[in-house]
Coordinates of C-alpha atoms in Angstrom, one line a residue:
M1 CA 0.0 0.1 -0.1
N2 CA 1.6 3.3 -1.0
P3 CA 0.6 6.1 0.9
T4 CA 1.9 8.7 -1.6
N5 CA -0.9 7.6 -4.0
Y6 CA -4.2 8.3 -2.6
V7 CA -7.1 6.2 -3.6
S8 CA -10.8 7.0 -3.9
K9 CA -12.1 4.8 -1.1
L10 CA -12.1 6.8 2.3
G11 CA -10.2 4.9 5.3
P12 CA -11.0 5.0 9.0
V13 CA -8.6 7.4 10.3
M14 CA -9.3 11.1 11.1
L15 CA -6.2 12.9 11.8
D16 CA -5.1 16.9 12.2
V17 CA -2.6 19.0 10.4
V18 CA 0.3 20.9 11.9
G19 CA -0.4 24.8 11.0
T20 CA -2.2 27.2 8.9
Q21 CA -1.1 25.7 5.3
L22 CA -0.3 22.2 4.2
D23 CA 3.3 21.0 4.1
E24 CA 4.6 17.9 2.5
Q25 CA 4.0 15.6 5.8
D26 CA 0.4 16.8 6.0
V27 CA -0.2 16.0 2.4
R28 CA 1.4 12.7 2.7
R29 CA -0.7 11.9 5.6
I30 CA -4.0 13.3 3.9
R31 CA -3.3 11.0 0.9
H32 CA -2.9 7.9 2.7
P33 CA -5.6 5.1 1.9
L34 CA -6.5 4.9 5.6
T35 CA -7.1 8.4 6.1
G36 CA -10.8 9.7 5.7
G37 CA -10.9 12.8 7.9
V38 CA -9.1 15.8 8.9
I39 CA -9.9 17.9 12.0
L40 CA -8.8 21.3 12.4
F41 CA -8.1 23.5 15.5
A42 CA -7.4 27.1 16.7
R43 CA -3.9 26.7 15.3
N44 CA -5.0 26.1 12.0
Y45 CA -6.6 29.4 11.8
T46 CA -5.6 32.9 11.1
N47 CA -8.5 34.4 9.4
R48 CA -11.2 33.4 7.1
A49 CA -9.3 33.7 3.6
Q50 CA -6.7 31.5 5.1
L51 CA -8.9 28.8 6.5
T52 CA -10.6 28.9 3.2
A53 CA -7.5 28.1 1.3
L54 CA -6.4 25.5 3.8
C55 CA -9.9 23.5 3.4
A56 CA -9.5 23.8 -0.5
A57 CA -6.2 22.5 -0.2
I58 CA -7.1 19.6 2.0
H59 CA -9.9 18.8 -0.4
A60 CA -7.6 19.1 -3.5
A61 CA -5.3 16.6 -1.9
R62 CA -7.9 14.2 -1.1
P63 CA -11.2 14.7 -2.8
G64 CA -14.1 13.6 -0.5
V65 CA -12.3 13.8 2.7
L66 CA -14.4 14.9 5.4
I67 CA -13.1 18.2 7.1
A68 CA -14.3 18.4 10.8
V69 CA -14.0 21.0 13.8
D70 CA -15.1 21.1 17.4
H71 CA -17.0 24.3 16.9
E72 CA -19.7 24.1 19.6
G73 CA -20.0 27.7 21.1
G74 CA -18.7 29.3 24.2
R75 CA -15.2 28.1 25.1
V76 CA -15.3 25.4 22.5
Q77 CA -15.3 27.6 19.3
R78 CA -12.0 27.2 17.2
F79 CA -12.7 30.2 14.9
R80 CA -13.5 33.4 16.6
T81 CA -12.5 36.2 14.5
D82 CA -12.8 37.8 11.3
G83 CA -16.5 37.8 10.8
F84 CA -17.4 34.7 12.7
T85 CA -20.1 35.1 15.0
R86 CA -19.3 34.5 18.8
L87 CA -21.6 31.6 19.6
P88 CA -22.9 31.3 23.4
A89 CA -22.5 28.1 25.3
M90 CA -25.5 25.7 25.1
R91 CA -26.1 26.4 28.5
V92 CA -27.5 29.8 27.8
L93 CA -30.1 28.0 25.5
G94 CA -30.9 25.9 28.6
A95 CA -31.4 28.8 30.4
L96 CA -33.6 30.5 27.8
W97 CA -35.7 27.3 27.9
E98 CA -36.6 27.8 31.7
R99 CA -38.2 31.1 30.7
D100 CA -39.8 30.5 27.2
V101 CA -39.6 27.2 25.7
L102 CA -40.5 28.0 22.3
A103 CA -38.0 31.1 22.2
A104 CA -35.3 28.4 23.1
C105 CA -36.2 26.0 20.3
K106 CA -36.3 28.9 18.0
A107 CA -32.9 30.2 19.2
A108 CA -31.1 26.9 19.0
T109 CA -32.4 26.3 15.4
A110 CA -30.8 29.8 14.4
L111 CA -27.7 29.0 16.3
G112 CA -27.2 25.6 14.4
Y113 CA -27.9 27.6 11.0
V114 CA -25.4 30.3 11.7
L115 CA -22.6 27.8 12.8
A116 CA -22.9 25.4 10.2
A117 CA -23.6 28.2 7.5
E118 CA -20.4 30.0 8.6
L119 CA -18.1 26.9 8.5
R120 CA -19.5 25.7 5.0
A121 CA -18.5 29.0 3.7
C122 CA -15.0 28.3 4.3
G123 CA -15.0 24.8 3.5
V124 CA -15.5 22.9 6.8
D125 CA -17.8 20.1 6.2
L126 CA -18.8 19.0 9.9
S127 CA -18.7 20.3 13.4
F128 CA -18.6 17.9 16.4
T129 CA -21.7 19.1 18.0
P130 CA -24.3 19.0 19.8
V131 CA -23.0 17.9 23.2
L132 CA -25.7 15.9 24.6
D133 CA -23.9 15.3 28.1
L134 CA -26.5 16.3 31.1
D135 CA -25.5 19.3 33.3
Y136 CA -25.0 17.7 36.6
G137 CA -23.0 20.8 37.8
E138 CA -19.9 18.4 38.4
S139 CA -18.2 18.4 35.4
G140 CA -15.6 20.8 34.7
V141 CA -14.4 19.6 31.1
I142 CA -18.5 19.6 30.4
G143 CA -19.8 22.7 32.5
D144 CA -21.8 25.1 30.3
R145 CA -21.1 23.2 27.4
A146 CA -24.0 21.1 28.3
F147 CA -27.8 22.4 27.4
H148 CA -29.5 21.4 30.6
R149 CA -29.8 18.8 33.4
D150 CA -33.1 17.4 32.3
P151 CA -32.6 14.7 29.3
R152 CA -35.9 15.8 27.7
V153 CA -34.6 19.4 27.3
V154 CA -31.4 18.2 26.0
A155 CA -32.9 16.0 23.2
L156 CA -35.5 18.9 22.2
L157 CA -32.8 21.7 22.2
A158 CA -30.2 19.4 20.3
K159 CA -33.0 18.6 18.0
S160 CA -33.6 22.3 17.2
L161 CA -29.8 22.9 16.6
N162 CA -29.6 19.7 14.4
H163 CA -32.6 21.4 12.4
G164 CA -30.7 24.5 12.0
L165 CA -27.2 22.7 11.0
A166 CA -29.5 20.9 8.4
L167 CA -30.8 23.9 6.7
A168 CA -27.3 24.9 6.3
G169 CA -26.4 21.4 4.7
M170 CA -24.6 20.2 7.6
A171 CA -25.0 16.8 9.5
N172 CA -24.5 16.7 13.1
C173 CA -22.6 14.5 15.9
G174 CA -24.0 14.0 19.2
K175 CA -21.2 13.2 21.9
H176 CA -20.1 11.9 24.6
F177 CA -22.0 8.6 24.7
P178 CA -23.7 7.2 26.9
G179 CA -22.8 10.5 29.0
H180 CA -19.9 12.6 30.4
G181 CA -21.6 14.9 32.6
F182 CA -21.7 13.2 35.7
V183 CA -17.9 12.4 36.3
K184 CA -15.6 15.2 37.4
A185 CA -12.6 13.9 36.0
D186 CA -11.5 15.2 32.5
S187 CA -10.7 12.4 30.2
H188 CA -8.3 14.5 28.2
I189 CA -5.9 14.1 31.3
D190 CA -7.5 11.4 33.3
I191 CA -9.3 8.3 33.2
P192 CA -12.9 8.9 34.5
V193 CA -14.8 6.3 36.3
D194 CA -18.9 6.5 36.6
E195 CA -19.9 4.0 39.4
R196 CA -23.6 4.5 38.8
K197 CA -26.1 1.8 38.2
P198 CA -26.3 1.1 34.1
A199 CA -30.1 1.3 34.3
D200 CA -29.8 4.9 35.7
I201 CA -27.1 6.1 33.1
V202 CA -29.3 4.4 30.0
E203 CA -32.6 6.0 31.2
E204 CA -31.1 9.4 32.0
D205 CA -27.5 10.2 30.4
A206 CA -28.4 8.1 27.1
A207 CA -31.9 9.0 26.5
P208 CA -31.2 11.7 24.3
Y209 CA -29.5 9.6 21.7
D210 CA -32.7 7.4 21.6
W211 CA -35.2 10.2 21.4
L212 CA -33.3 12.0 18.7
G213 CA -33.5 8.9 16.8
M214 CA -33.2 9.6 13.0
S215 CA -32.3 13.2 13.3
L216 CA -28.8 12.1 14.6
S217 CA -26.4 11.8 12.0
A218 CA -23.1 10.5 14.1
V219 CA -22.1 10.0 17.7
M220 CA -18.8 10.2 19.5
P221 CA -18.5 7.8 22.8
A222 CA -17.0 9.2 25.9
H223 CA -13.5 8.2 27.2
V224 CA -15.3 7.2 30.5
I225 CA -15.4 3.7 32.2
Y226 CA -18.8 2.6 33.6
P227 CA -17.6 -0.6 35.4
A228 CA -21.1 -1.7 36.6
F229 CA -21.6 -2.3 32.9
D230 CA -18.4 -3.0 31.2
K231 CA -14.6 -2.5 31.9
H232 CA -13.7 -0.8 29.0
P233 CA -14.4 3.0 28.4
A234 CA -17.5 3.4 26.0
G235 CA -15.5 4.3 22.8
F236 CA -13.8 1.1 23.3
S237 CA -16.9 -1.2 24.7
K238 CA -18.6 -3.4 22.3
K239 CA -21.5 -3.7 25.0
W240 CA -22.1 -0.1 24.9
L241 CA -21.7 0.3 21.1
T242 CA -24.2 -2.8 20.9
L243 CA -26.9 -1.1 23.1
L244 CA -26.6 2.0 20.8
R245 CA -26.9 0.1 17.8
K246 CA -29.4 -2.7 18.6
K247 CA -31.5 -1.3 21.7
M248 CA -31.6 2.4 20.4
G249 CA -31.6 1.6 16.5
F250 CA -28.9 4.1 15.8
D251 CA -27.2 3.3 12.3
G252 CA -25.1 6.5 11.8
M253 CA -21.6 7.1 12.0
I254 CA -19.6 6.5 15.4
F255 CA -16.5 8.3 15.7
S256 CA -14.0 7.4 18.5
D257 CA -13.0 10.5 20.8
D258 CA -9.2 11.1 20.6
L259 CA -6.8 8.4 21.0
S260 CA -4.1 10.7 22.3
M261 CA -6.3 11.5 25.3
E262 CA -5.2 10.0 28.7
G263 CA -8.9 8.6 29.0
A264 CA -7.6 6.3 25.9
S265 CA -4.6 5.2 27.2
V266 CA -6.2 2.1 29.2
A267 CA -6.5 0.6 25.8
G268 CA -2.8 0.6 25.1
N269 CA -1.0 2.4 22.5
V270 CA -2.4 4.4 19.6
V271 CA -2.6 1.2 17.3
Q272 CA -3.9 -0.9 20.0
G273 CA -6.5 1.8 20.7
A274 CA -7.5 2.2 17.1
H275 CA -8.1 -1.6 16.8
A276 CA -10.1 -1.9 19.9
A277 CA -12.3 1.1 19.1
L278 CA -12.9 -0.6 15.6
A279 CA -13.6 -4.0 16.9
A280 CA -15.9 -2.4 19.2
G281 CA -18.0 -0.8 16.7
C282 CA -16.4 2.6 15.9
D283 CA -16.4 3.6 12.1
M284 CA -13.6 6.2 12.4
V285 CA -10.8 6.6 15.1
L286 CA -9.6 10.1 15.8
I287 CA -5.8 10.9 16.4
C288 CA -5.1 14.6 17.2
N289 CA -2.2 16.8 18.2
A290 CA 0.4 14.0 17.9
P291 CA 1.9 13.8 14.3
D292 CA 4.2 10.9 15.2
K293 CA 1.5 8.7 16.7
A294 CA -0.8 9.7 13.5
D295 CA 2.4 8.3 11.6
Q296 CA 2.4 5.2 14.0
L297 CA -1.4 4.9 13.2
L298 CA -1.1 5.0 9.8
E299 CA 1.7 2.4 9.7
G300 CA 0.4 0.0 11.8
L301 CA -3.4 -0.1 11.7
D302 CA -5.2 -3.2 10.1
P303 CA -8.5 -1.7 8.8
A304 CA -9.6 -5.7 9.0
Q305 CA -10.5 -4.9 12.6
S306 CA -13.3 -2.8 11.7
I307 CA -16.7 -4.9 11.9
D308 CA -18.0 -3.9 8.4
A309 CA -15.7 -1.5 6.8
A310 CA -17.8 -1.1 3.4
R311 CA -20.7 0.1 5.7
S312 CA -18.4 2.5 7.6
E313 CA -17.3 4.2 4.4
Q314 CA -21.2 4.5 3.6
R315 CA -21.7 6.1 6.8
L316 CA -18.8 8.4 6.3
T317 CA -20.0 9.5 2.9
A318 CA -23.4 10.2 4.2
L319 CA -22.0 12.9 6.4
L320 CA -20.7 15.1 3.5
P321 CA -22.5 18.3 3.3
Q322 CA -25.9 18.5 1.2
G323 CA -26.0 21.0 -1.4
A324 CA -23.5 23.7 -2.5
A325 CA -22.6 26.0 0.3
M326 CA -23.0 29.9 -0.2
D327 CA -19.5 32.0 -0.2
W328 CA -19.0 34.2 2.7
Q329 CA -20.0 37.5 1.0
A330 CA -23.4 35.9 -0.5
L331 CA -24.0 34.6 3.2
Q332 CA -23.9 38.2 4.8
A333 CA -26.3 39.4 2.5
H334 CA -28.7 36.3 2.9
P335 CA -32.2 37.4 4.6
Q336 CA -32.1 34.2 6.6
Y337 CA -28.8 34.2 7.8
K338 CA -29.0 38.0 8.9
R339 CA -32.1 37.0 11.0
A340 CA -30.6 34.3 12.4
R341 CA -27.2 35.8 13.3
K342 CA -29.2 38.8 14.9
L343 CA -31.1 36.5 17.1
V344 CA -27.6 34.5 18.0
S345 CA -26.0 37.7 18.8
S346 CA -28.9 38.7 21.1
L347 CA -28.2 35.6 23.3
S348 CA -24.9 36.6 24.7

């Protein structure tokens, strides 16, 4: 397998790029047959023109590759300047729900539309949003990223936000299944353990994934261990992912969370972790902020570990944007965008 000659088939690895433009090593990794996605971070952004050029270069290097970003709003928004709307944290929508349910749903749709339309105008295909974790007031890493404590409110606000994403031609990704909101530990730097009974987790934390049904395009499991259900973190747990697929009927894309995080270390090195995630039922594995580990993964991953590689590629292709995106100037003049942006700006 020659990594310098890309093939049209997309692989099960999503990786990142080093800077604000591609270098030779970035291109080599993107063109590798095992690569299917690229995730961007704040370090990859200077301004809109640069971001648009970077996305165009990525798509030119590997046509059909999925370009994604964590762009939720609040403290998790990678692009904030040069015209990007400052999006509020999702807790703001939950607070609005307490005062006016219908206004909160309307605002969530507007927020999803603005978020997606601005990203798509620059060439980004997908944002890893919405967060479906419940706001227990305990988790520092989740905190105000969550909509609300009530799973019913979370599901309905997420559905409204997903509608806004879809209006701009973007899919969605609910995270972090079955729920990261209860544990205090941050899976970026620790291995969180949630000791609760499985029934409580399924009936509350995981409920939005079930209720959202067909409106949920993709899911990202948590790097959290729920020992009363399985010894493995959810993203490496065939039991958890089978529950998602079989009991809840989810047939969309499952992304692992970042394999370079501490919460993934229980699965071994990056290649072992990727094999464990694919064998458990993930369709695509993420490796971020570690070019050396990305190279190890591309060198050592056996895609045969995937449960159904052909089906995973179909799910990945289904996440690609629907319809042509407006460019930035056309977007700024579009009445629907102007109304939505005004509403979103009024939330902060």
